[in-house]
Short mmCIF file of C-alpha atoms and ligand atoms in Angstrom, two decimals:
data_model
loop_
_atom_site.label_atom_id
_atom_site.label_comp_id
_atom_site.label_asym_id
_atom_site.label_seq_id
_atom_site.Cartn_x
_atom_site.Cartn_y
_atom_site.Cartn_z
CA UNK N 25 12.34 22.48 -7.11
CA UNK N 26 8.94 23.69 -6.00
CA UNK N 27 7.83 22.26 -2.65
CA UNK N 28 11.38 21.26 -1.77
CA UNK N 29 11.72 20.90 2.02
CA UNK N 30 7.96 20.48 2.32
CA UNK N 31 6.81 17.39 4.16
CA UNK N 32 3.74 15.18 4.01
CA UNK N 33 2.40 12.69 6.51
CA UNK N 34 -0.07 9.94 5.59
CA UNK N 35 -1.99 7.84 8.09
CA UNK N 36 -3.72 4.81 6.57
CA UNK N 37 -6.45 2.69 8.14
CA UNK N 38 -7.93 -0.49 6.73
CA UNK N 39 -6.93 -3.00 4.11
CA UNK N 40 -4.16 -3.44 1.54
CA UNK N 41 -6.26 -1.55 -1.02
CA UNK N 42 -6.07 1.55 1.15
CA UNK N 43 -2.36 0.96 1.68
CA UNK N 44 -1.87 0.91 -2.06
CA UNK N 45 -3.95 4.06 -2.55
CA UNK N 46 -1.74 5.76 0.04
CA UNK N 47 1.38 4.61 -1.82
CA UNK N 48 -0.05 6.30 -4.91
CA UNK N 49 -0.84 9.52 -3.02
CA UNK N 50 2.69 9.43 -1.68
CA UNK N 51 4.08 8.81 -5.19
CA UNK N 52 2.18 11.80 -6.60
CA UNK N 53 3.37 14.07 -3.79
CA UNK N 54 7.00 13.00 -4.24
CA UNK N 55 6.66 13.76 -7.95
CA UNK N 56 5.65 17.28 -6.96
CA UNK N 57 8.77 17.66 -4.81
CA UNK N 58 7.42 16.83 -1.35
CA UNK N 59 9.11 14.40 1.06
CA UNK N 60 7.63 11.99 3.53
CA UNK N 61 7.72 12.41 7.32
CA UNK N 62 6.68 10.02 10.07
CA UNK N 63 6.04 12.95 12.43
CA UNK N 64 2.68 14.60 12.16
CA UNK N 65 3.85 17.77 13.93
CA UNK N 66 6.45 18.45 11.24
CA UNK N 67 4.15 17.97 8.25
CA UNK N 68 2.94 20.64 5.81
CA UNK N 69 0.30 18.24 4.51
CA UNK N 70 -1.53 15.63 6.60
CA UNK N 71 -3.63 12.99 4.84
CA UNK N 72 -5.96 10.57 6.60
CA UNK N 73 -6.89 7.65 4.37
CA UNK N 74 -9.93 6.18 6.09
CA UNK N 75 -11.67 2.80 6.35
CA UNK N 76 -15.31 2.08 7.18
CA UNK N 77 -15.50 -1.70 7.16
CA UNK N 78 -16.16 -1.73 10.91
CA UNK N 79 -17.27 0.97 13.34
CA UNK N 80 -13.96 0.83 15.21
CA UNK N 81 -12.09 2.05 12.15
CA UNK N 82 -14.36 5.09 11.92
CA UNK N 83 -14.04 5.97 15.59
CA UNK N 84 -10.26 6.11 15.22
CA UNK N 85 -10.59 8.67 12.42
CA UNK N 86 -12.80 10.94 14.53
CA UNK N 87 -10.36 10.81 17.43
CA UNK N 88 -7.39 11.60 15.22
CA UNK N 89 -9.16 14.43 13.40
CA UNK N 90 -10.08 16.11 16.68
CA UNK N 91 -6.40 16.11 17.66
CA UNK N 92 -5.45 18.03 14.48
CA UNK N 93 -7.31 21.19 15.50
CA UNK N 94 -4.39 22.29 17.67
CA UNK N 95 -1.84 21.68 14.92
CA UNK N 96 -3.84 23.74 12.46
CA UNK N 97 -3.98 26.58 14.99
CA UNK N 98 -0.21 26.68 15.44
CA UNK N 99 0.37 26.28 11.69
CA UNK N 100 -2.46 27.88 9.66
CA UNK N 101 -0.69 26.88 6.39
CA UNK N 102 -1.04 23.21 7.24
CA UNK N 103 -3.19 21.37 4.66
CA UNK N 104 -5.41 18.61 6.04
CA UNK N 105 -6.93 16.09 3.64
CA UNK N 106 -9.30 13.22 4.42
CA UNK N 107 -10.02 10.50 1.87
CA UNK N 108 -10.81 6.80 1.49
CA UNK N 109 -13.76 4.49 1.96
CA UNK N 110 -15.39 6.30 4.86
CA UNK N 111 -15.79 9.43 2.70
CA UNK N 112 -17.77 7.47 0.08
CA UNK N 113 -20.67 7.01 2.50
CA UNK N 114 -23.66 9.24 1.91
CA UNK N 115 -23.52 12.48 3.89
CA UNK N 116 -20.17 11.60 5.55
CA UNK N 117 -18.06 14.30 3.85
CA UNK N 118 -20.56 17.02 4.82
CA UNK N 119 -20.72 15.70 8.39
CA UNK N 120 -16.91 15.74 8.64
CA UNK N 121 -16.53 19.31 7.36
CA UNK N 122 -19.27 20.48 9.72
CA UNK N 123 -17.63 18.90 12.74
CA UNK N 124 -14.04 19.64 11.67
CA UNK N 125 -14.23 22.87 9.58
CA UNK N 126 -10.42 23.09 9.50
CA UNK N 127 -10.24 20.17 7.03
CA UNK N 128 -9.08 21.51 3.63
CA UNK N 129 -9.71 18.65 1.20
CA UNK N 130 -12.10 15.72 1.21
CA UNK N 131 -12.12 13.21 -1.64
CA UNK N 132 -13.23 9.61 -2.18
CA UNK N 133 -11.91 6.31 -3.47
CA UNK N 134 -12.77 6.96 -7.13
CA UNK N 135 -10.95 10.27 -7.55
CA UNK N 136 -7.77 9.95 -5.51
CA UNK N 137 -5.70 10.43 -8.71
CA UNK N 138 -7.00 14.02 -8.70
CA UNK N 139 -5.41 14.83 -5.36
CA UNK N 140 -2.56 17.06 -6.72
CA UNK N 141 -5.18 19.14 -8.53
CA UNK N 142 -7.25 19.59 -5.35
CA UNK N 143 -4.11 20.52 -3.46
CA UNK N 144 -3.27 23.33 -5.89
CA UNK N 145 -6.84 24.54 -5.92
CA UNK N 146 -7.20 24.77 -2.17
CA UNK N 147 -3.87 26.62 -1.94
CA UNK N 148 -4.93 29.11 -4.61
CA UNK N 149 -8.53 29.62 -3.57
CA UNK N 150 -7.97 29.32 0.17
CA UNK N 151 -11.16 27.39 0.77
CA UNK N 152 -12.10 23.80 1.47
CA UNK N 153 -12.74 21.38 -1.36
CA UNK N 154 -15.13 18.46 -1.11
CA UNK N 155 -15.21 16.23 -4.14
CA UNK N 156 -16.61 12.72 -3.99
CA UNK N 157 -17.39 10.78 -7.15
CA UNK N 158 -20.30 8.44 -6.72
CA UNK N 159 -19.46 6.12 -9.55
CA UNK N 160 -16.29 4.34 -10.46
CA UNK N 161 -14.72 5.50 -13.71
CA UNK N 162 -12.31 3.49 -15.83
CA UNK N 163 -9.03 2.43 -14.24
CA UNK N 164 -6.35 5.13 -14.11
CA UNK N 165 -3.03 3.58 -15.14
CA UNK N 166 0.47 4.95 -14.77
CA UNK N 167 0.25 6.72 -11.40
CA UNK N 168 3.58 6.82 -9.55
CA UNK N 169 3.66 4.44 -6.56
CA UNK N 170 5.93 5.09 -3.60
CA UNK N 171 6.22 1.58 -2.18
CA UNK N 172 7.13 0.89 1.45
CA UNK N 173 9.27 -2.22 0.79
CA UNK N 174 12.06 -2.75 -1.75
CA UNK N 175 11.66 -6.52 -1.67
CA UNK N 176 7.96 -7.30 -1.99
CA UNK N 177 5.18 -5.33 -3.60
CA UNK N 178 1.41 -5.35 -3.75
CA UNK N 179 -0.12 -5.06 -7.21
CA UNK N 180 -3.84 -4.47 -7.57
CA UNK N 181 -5.32 -6.54 -10.39
CA UNK N 182 -8.96 -5.62 -9.92
CA UNK N 183 -10.98 -3.00 -8.13
CA UNK N 184 -14.43 -3.17 -6.51
CA UNK N 185 -16.71 -6.03 -5.55
CA UNK N 186 -20.00 -7.41 -6.91
CA UNK N 187 -20.81 -9.77 -4.07
CA UNK N 188 -22.84 -7.77 -1.60
CA UNK N 189 -22.33 -9.97 1.43
CA UNK N 190 -25.10 -8.66 3.68
CA UNK N 191 -22.78 -7.33 6.42
CA UNK N 192 -20.30 -5.60 4.13
CA UNK N 193 -20.01 -1.96 3.11
CA UNK N 194 -17.19 -2.48 0.60
CA UNK N 195 -19.32 -2.81 -2.58
CA UNK N 196 -20.99 0.51 -1.72
CA UNK N 197 -17.76 2.42 -1.25
CA UNK N 198 -15.47 0.72 -3.78
CA UNK N 199 -17.94 0.23 -6.65
CA UNK N 200 -18.35 -2.68 -9.06
CA UNK N 201 -15.64 -5.10 -10.21
CA UNK N 202 -13.18 -3.74 -12.79
CA UNK N 203 -10.18 -5.76 -13.94
CA UNK N 204 -6.90 -4.26 -15.11
CA UNK N 205 -5.61 -5.36 -18.49
CA UNK N 206 -3.13 -8.24 -18.23
CA UNK N 207 -0.59 -6.24 -20.26
CA UNK N 208 -0.66 -3.39 -17.71
CA UNK N 209 -0.26 -5.86 -14.83
CA UNK N 210 2.63 -7.63 -16.56
CA UNK N 211 4.35 -4.36 -17.40
CA UNK N 212 4.06 -3.15 -13.80
CA UNK N 213 5.51 -6.39 -12.44
CA UNK N 214 8.31 -6.45 -15.02
CA UNK N 215 9.19 -2.91 -13.95
CA UNK N 216 9.25 -4.00 -10.30
CA UNK N 217 11.49 -6.98 -11.07
CA UNK N 218 13.93 -4.61 -12.80
CA UNK N 219 14.04 -2.58 -9.58
CA UNK N 220 14.95 -5.74 -7.65
CA UNK N 221 11.56 -6.81 -6.26
CA UNK N 222 11.30 -10.57 -5.71
CA UNK N 223 7.76 -11.10 -4.49
CA UNK N 224 4.40 -9.82 -5.69
CA UNK N 225 1.04 -10.09 -3.97
CA UNK N 226 -1.86 -9.63 -6.37
CA UNK N 227 -4.72 -7.74 -4.77
CA UNK N 228 -8.46 -7.61 -5.30
CA UNK N 229 -11.57 -7.95 -3.13
CA UNK N 230 -12.34 -11.14 -5.05
CA UNK N 231 -9.38 -12.03 -7.29
CA UNK N 232 -11.06 -15.20 -8.54
CA UNK N 233 -13.50 -13.23 -10.65
CA UNK N 234 -10.59 -11.44 -12.32
CA UNK N 235 -10.96 -10.97 -16.06
CA UNK N 236 -14.67 -11.76 -16.39
CA UNK N 237 -15.28 -8.15 -17.46
CA UNK N 238 -12.39 -7.99 -19.95
CA UNK N 239 -12.82 -8.30 -23.71
CA UNK N 240 -11.67 -10.93 -24.51
CA UNK N 241 -12.24 -12.46 -21.08
CA UNK N 242 -9.22 -13.94 -19.29
CA UNK N 243 -9.47 -16.34 -16.37
CA UNK N 244 -7.56 -15.71 -13.16
CA UNK N 245 -5.66 -18.98 -13.54
CA UNK N 246 -4.50 -17.92 -17.00
CA UNK N 247 -3.31 -14.60 -15.61
CA UNK N 248 -1.38 -16.51 -12.92
CA UNK N 249 0.22 -18.75 -15.54
CA UNK N 250 1.25 -15.71 -17.58
CA UNK N 251 2.83 -14.06 -14.56
CA UNK N 252 4.66 -17.27 -13.71
CA UNK N 253 6.69 -16.72 -16.91
CA UNK N 254 8.17 -13.40 -15.80
CA UNK N 255 11.95 -13.83 -15.59
CA UNK N 256 13.56 -12.75 -12.34
CA UNK N 257 10.31 -12.84 -10.37
CA UNK N 258 10.55 -15.37 -7.53
CA UNK N 259 7.22 -15.48 -5.77
CA UNK N 260 3.57 -14.67 -6.48
CA UNK N 261 0.79 -14.61 -3.89
CA UNK N 262 -2.75 -13.30 -4.14
CA UNK N 263 -5.67 -12.24 -1.99
CA UNK N 264 -8.61 -12.38 -1.42
CA UNK N 265 -10.29 -15.54 -2.73
CA UNK N 266 -14.03 -15.97 -2.32
CA UNK N 267 -14.77 -19.66 -1.65
CA UNK N 268 -17.64 -19.63 -4.15
CA UNK N 269 -15.29 -18.55 -6.96
CA UNK N 270 -12.04 -20.40 -6.19
CA UNK N 271 -12.02 -22.92 -9.02
CA UNK N 272 -9.96 -26.05 -9.55
CA UNK N 273 -7.92 -24.48 -12.35
CA UNK N 274 -6.51 -21.97 -9.83
CA UNK N 275 -5.61 -24.76 -7.39
CA UNK N 276 -3.93 -26.62 -10.28
CA UNK N 277 -2.02 -23.50 -11.29
CA UNK N 278 -0.61 -23.19 -7.74
CA UNK N 279 0.40 -26.82 -7.63
CA UNK N 280 2.04 -26.67 -11.09
CA UNK N 281 3.68 -23.22 -11.30
CA UNK N 282 6.97 -22.79 -9.43
CA UNK N 283 6.51 -19.09 -8.61
CA UNK N 284 3.01 -19.39 -7.18
CA UNK N 285 3.35 -19.71 -3.41
CA UNK N 286 1.57 -22.41 -1.45
CA UNK N 287 -0.69 -20.01 0.41
CA UNK N 288 -4.39 -19.20 0.12
CA UNK N 289 -6.45 -16.65 2.01
CA UNK N 290 -9.95 -18.11 2.00
CA UNK N 291 -12.38 -16.21 4.23
CA UNK N 292 -15.04 -18.52 5.63
CA UNK N 293 -16.84 -15.88 7.75
CA UNK N 294 -18.96 -18.52 9.57
CA UNK N 295 -19.05 -22.30 10.02
CA UNK N 296 -22.85 -22.45 9.96
CA UNK N 297 -24.62 -22.96 6.63
CA UNK N 298 -27.66 -21.17 8.02
CA UNK N 299 -25.63 -18.04 8.83
CA UNK N 300 -23.69 -18.25 5.55
CA UNK N 301 -27.01 -18.08 3.74
CA UNK N 302 -28.05 -15.01 5.71
CA UNK N 303 -24.65 -13.51 4.89
CA UNK N 304 -25.30 -14.07 1.16
CA UNK N 305 -22.09 -16.05 0.76
CA UNK N 306 -23.36 -18.66 -1.76
CA UNK N 307 -21.63 -21.70 -0.23
CA UNK N 308 -22.41 -24.08 2.61
CA UNK N 309 -20.18 -25.37 5.38
CA UNK N 310 -19.87 -28.64 3.42
CA UNK N 311 -18.91 -26.83 0.18
CA UNK N 312 -16.20 -24.97 2.06
CA UNK N 313 -14.83 -28.07 3.78
CA UNK N 314 -14.76 -29.96 0.46
CA UNK N 315 -12.86 -27.10 -1.12
CA UNK N 316 -10.32 -27.10 1.72
CA UNK N 317 -9.91 -30.88 1.34
CA UNK N 318 -9.21 -30.48 -2.38
CA UNK N 319 -6.71 -27.68 -1.74
CA UNK N 320 -4.84 -29.69 0.90
CA UNK N 321 -4.69 -32.73 -1.37
CA UNK N 322 -3.32 -30.84 -4.35
CA UNK N 323 -1.07 -28.41 -2.47
CA UNK N 324 0.62 -30.32 0.37
CA UNK N 325 1.69 -28.11 3.27
CA UNK N 326 -0.40 -25.18 2.00
CA UNK N 327 -0.69 -22.17 4.33
CA UNK N 328 -4.37 -21.45 4.83
CA UNK N 329 -5.75 -18.28 6.34
CA UNK N 330 -9.25 -16.94 6.81
CA UNK N 331 -11.53 -14.16 8.03
CA UNK N 332 -14.24 -14.98 10.57
CA UNK N 333 -17.08 -12.85 11.93
CA UNK N 334 -18.77 -13.62 15.25
CA UNK N 335 -22.12 -12.26 16.35
CA UNK N 336 -23.78 -11.87 12.97
CA UNK N 337 -27.54 -11.18 13.49
CA UNK N 338 -29.37 -14.37 14.42
CA UNK N 339 -26.20 -16.35 15.26
CA UNK N 340 -27.14 -18.88 17.93
CA UNK N 341 -24.80 -20.70 20.30
CA UNK N 342 -25.15 -23.74 18.01
CA UNK N 343 -24.20 -21.68 14.93
CA UNK N 344 -21.17 -20.35 16.75
CA UNK N 345 -20.13 -23.83 17.85
CA UNK N 346 -20.22 -24.85 14.20
CA UNK N 347 -17.68 -22.09 13.54
CA UNK N 348 -15.50 -23.43 16.36
CA UNK N 349 -15.67 -26.96 15.01
CA UNK N 350 -14.85 -25.78 11.47
CA UNK N 351 -11.79 -23.95 12.78
CA UNK N 352 -10.62 -27.15 14.49
CA UNK N 353 -11.22 -29.18 11.36
CA UNK N 354 -9.48 -26.83 8.90
CA UNK N 355 -6.56 -25.98 11.22
CA UNK N 356 -5.80 -22.52 9.87
CA UNK N 357 -2.31 -21.04 9.81
CA UNK N 358 -3.64 -17.52 10.36
CA UNK N 359 -7.10 -16.10 10.97
CA UNK N 360 -8.40 -12.56 11.10
CA UNK N 361 -11.25 -12.56 13.59
CA UNK N 362 -13.88 -9.86 13.80
CA UNK N 363 -16.84 -8.93 15.96
CA UNK N 364 -19.82 -8.17 13.74
CA UNK N 365 -20.25 -4.42 13.37
CA UNK N 366 -23.45 -2.81 12.06
CA UNK N 367 -22.84 -0.84 8.88
CA UNK N 368 -25.53 1.60 7.88
CA UNK N 369 -26.96 0.86 4.44
CA UNK N 370 -26.16 -2.87 4.50
CA UNK N 371 -29.01 -5.44 4.69
CA UNK N 372 -27.67 -7.03 7.90
CA UNK N 373 -28.01 -3.71 9.72
CA UNK N 374 -31.78 -4.02 9.45
CA UNK N 375 -31.99 -7.71 10.36
CA UNK N 376 -33.79 -8.82 13.53
CA UNK N 377 -32.03 -10.65 16.33
CA UNK N 378 -28.98 -8.44 16.66
CA UNK N 379 -26.62 -10.10 19.15
CA UNK N 380 -25.92 -8.37 22.50
CA UNK N 381 -22.38 -6.99 22.89
CA UNK N 382 -21.48 -9.22 25.85
CA UNK N 383 -22.43 -12.36 23.91
CA UNK N 384 -20.40 -11.20 20.90
CA UNK N 385 -17.34 -10.58 23.08
CA UNK N 386 -17.64 -13.90 24.83
CA UNK N 387 -17.78 -15.72 21.47
CA UNK N 388 -14.91 -13.64 20.14
CA UNK N 389 -12.67 -14.66 23.04
CA UNK N 390 -13.56 -18.32 22.62
CA UNK N 391 -12.85 -18.09 18.89
CA UNK N 392 -9.43 -16.53 19.47
CA UNK N 393 -8.55 -19.32 21.85
CA UNK N 394 -9.55 -21.90 19.23
CA UNK N 395 -7.67 -20.32 16.32
CA UNK N 396 -4.53 -19.75 18.41
CA UNK N 397 -4.41 -23.48 19.15
CA UNK N 398 -4.44 -24.31 15.44
CA UNK N 399 -1.70 -21.74 14.71
CA UNK N 400 0.46 -23.28 17.43
CA UNK N 401 -0.13 -26.80 16.19
CA UNK N 402 0.73 -25.91 12.58
CA UNK N 403 3.81 -23.91 13.55
CA UNK N 404 5.12 -26.77 15.70
CA UNK N 405 5.32 -28.90 12.54
CA UNK N 406 7.96 -26.53 11.18
CA UNK N 407 10.38 -27.21 14.05
CA UNK N 408 13.58 -28.81 12.76
CA UNK N 409 12.68 -28.21 9.12
CA UNK N 410 14.68 -26.17 6.62
CA UNK N 411 12.56 -23.59 4.78
CA UNK N 412 13.16 -21.06 2.02
CA UNK N 413 12.81 -17.52 3.35
CA UNK N 414 12.73 -14.27 1.41
CA UNK N 415 14.60 -11.86 3.69
CA UNK N 416 12.54 -8.69 4.00
CA UNK N 417 14.58 -6.66 6.48
CA UNK N 418 15.08 -6.13 10.18
CA UNK N 419 12.83 -7.98 12.55
CA UNK N 420 10.22 -6.07 14.56
CA UNK N 421 11.51 -7.78 17.71
CA UNK N 422 13.75 -5.71 19.97
CA UNK N 423 16.98 -7.61 19.14
CA UNK N 424 18.92 -7.25 15.90
CA UNK N 425 17.42 -10.21 14.10
CA UNK N 426 16.22 -10.26 10.52
CA UNK N 427 12.78 -11.30 9.34
CA UNK N 428 11.29 -12.89 6.29
CA UNK N 429 8.54 -15.20 5.19
CA UNK N 430 8.28 -18.77 3.99
CA UNK N 431 6.47 -19.57 0.74
CA UNK N 432 3.49 -20.57 2.90
CA UNK N 433 3.39 -17.11 4.45
CA UNK N 434 4.95 -17.90 7.85
CA UNK N 435 6.85 -15.10 9.56
CA UNK N 436 10.41 -16.18 10.50
CA UNK N 437 12.76 -14.22 12.80
CA UNK N 438 16.43 -15.21 12.68
CA UNK N 439 20.00 -14.03 13.23
CA UNK N 440 21.66 -13.60 9.89
CA UNK N 441 23.70 -11.56 7.49
CA UNK N 442 22.13 -8.15 6.73
CA UNK N 443 23.52 -8.26 3.20
CA UNK N 444 21.01 -11.03 2.53
CA UNK N 445 18.05 -8.63 2.64
CA UNK N 446 16.16 -9.08 -0.62
CA UNK N 447 17.54 -12.59 -1.13
CA UNK N 448 16.08 -16.07 -0.83
CA UNK N 449 17.94 -18.10 1.76
CA UNK N 450 17.53 -21.36 3.63
CA UNK N 451 16.69 -21.16 7.32
CA UNK N 452 16.42 -23.98 9.84
CA UNK N 453 13.47 -23.54 12.19
CA UNK N 454 14.58 -24.06 15.79
CA UNK N 455 11.51 -22.90 17.68
CA UNK N 456 7.87 -22.17 17.00
CA UNK N 457 5.45 -19.71 18.60
CA UNK N 458 1.76 -19.02 17.91
CA UNK N 459 2.40 -16.19 15.49
CA UNK N 460 5.96 -16.68 14.26
CA UNK N 461 8.88 -19.06 13.85
CA UNK N 462 12.43 -18.66 15.12
CA UNK N 463 15.22 -19.89 12.89
CA UNK N 464 18.90 -19.82 12.04
CA UNK N 465 20.45 -19.14 8.67
CA UNK N 466 22.25 -22.13 7.17
N1 LIG G 1 -18.44 -6.46 10.70
C1 LIG G 1 -17.39 -7.24 11.02
N2 LIG G 1 -16.50 -7.69 10.12
C2 LIG G 1 -16.67 -7.33 8.83
N3 LIG G 1 -15.96 -7.63 7.73
C3 LIG G 1 -16.54 -7.01 6.67
N4 LIG G 1 -17.63 -6.32 7.08
C4 LIG G 1 -17.73 -6.52 8.42
C5 LIG G 1 -18.66 -6.08 9.41
N5 LIG G 1 -19.70 -5.31 9.11
C6 LIG G 1 -14.78 -8.49 7.73
C7 LIG G 1 -14.99 -9.73 6.86
C8 LIG G 1 -14.11 -9.46 5.68
C9 LIG G 1 -13.01 -8.65 6.32
C10 LIG G 1 -12.15 -7.87 5.38
O1 LIG G 1 -13.69 -7.79 7.18
O2 LIG G 1 -14.54 -10.86 7.58
O3 LIG G 1 -13.63 -10.63 5.06
FE1 LIG G 2 -17.28 -7.46 1.27
FE2 LIG G 2 -18.17 -9.87 0.54
FE3 LIG G 2 -17.14 -8.20 -1.31
FE4 LIG G 2 -15.51 -9.34 0.51
S1 LIG G 2 -16.70 -10.44 -1.07
S2 LIG G 2 -15.54 -7.16 -0.12
S3 LIG G 2 -16.84 -9.44 2.34
S4 LIG G 2 -19.01 -7.89 -0.12
#
């Protein structure tokens, strides 16, 4: 077969969306005969799938690109491709090729399905290709996906975002909301179940507005109820939910449908209504807390996680303390905490009262301390309990334990039978830590 013995290496930064795009790039390359390698030095093709949600993510790309110059020198046939969200920013692709002229292919988030074509073209023509589409086209179905796990899979149900939170670059680089047809989603999941997958996580920047653009429209809760009927599927999760759009029918669906896991990722971003307004989030602190109350009432033991930004322009010590007090009140199971990062082209970038770096870092450290306490407290409640765990594989700890997750999303490490990978088993929790649980198979 053509390209047999040729290897590709993909490095992915950023969110699950990027991970899934990389799985598609990998699937397309495998279809053309290439194999995957984890070692950059051995690769014939190197792809960097970039993220631009915070400045840190971009800096990593620059550092890594610089290091490729040497590899290209020793192997002039090496193909280097750069893609993803960072490339969708105005002028970025040109700046990259100017600074790193050895890059062969640059493409964006809307045309990654064209990658095999660009690859052939650059090989034939021997010159660099830059192709960025500015607008999203319809959804491309049927691309091969080379998934990392054999047990759980991510399935994108909608692309893009219409929310324009004032700090966020995502709507500019991922385009407007587009929902996949429910039939395509169902067919993909049925195919995965046939391959032995047990758990699906539905992905979208704002899954709760799923289906509003379809004709006829279909609500997210109705999609969830349809998926709950798929035979052989054991668990369904989803992310991300915007608090302004998470409606009661979705909460009801979780409490009523056996496959829908008791876990919700509900980014709050800030505990201050004043800052939430400046962020363009369309809910107040009170709205959010009421929503959490409703969720906890209807879904006992629910695993709640969130995203929080500190140091948004204009955030005072009082605003920040409101975030701390909200964290204590909600008692999250997991939280992704971020230092506000200026993103060119977003409204917040031009706001007055940018917060000095030292103040941001101080607040960040205090926030981490507060969220860690709530993780510990919640995890302690699991001690002595028996929980259902989907065994995903070997643990990342240095011993030979296995790992899996509870329905509520808790990571459990335990000694057990390797033949149980891919199965649902009962585990007794014997110890809790801040970020994981330790258990024993029963
Ligand atoms: N600075 C810091 N954090 C950000 N996020 C998005 N944009 C920024 C930014 N400019 C965070 C939000 C979002 C998560 C995916 O990334 O918390 O929910
Ligand atoms: Fe960004 Fe807000 Fe859209 Fe999330 S909802 S992707 S934070 S604009």
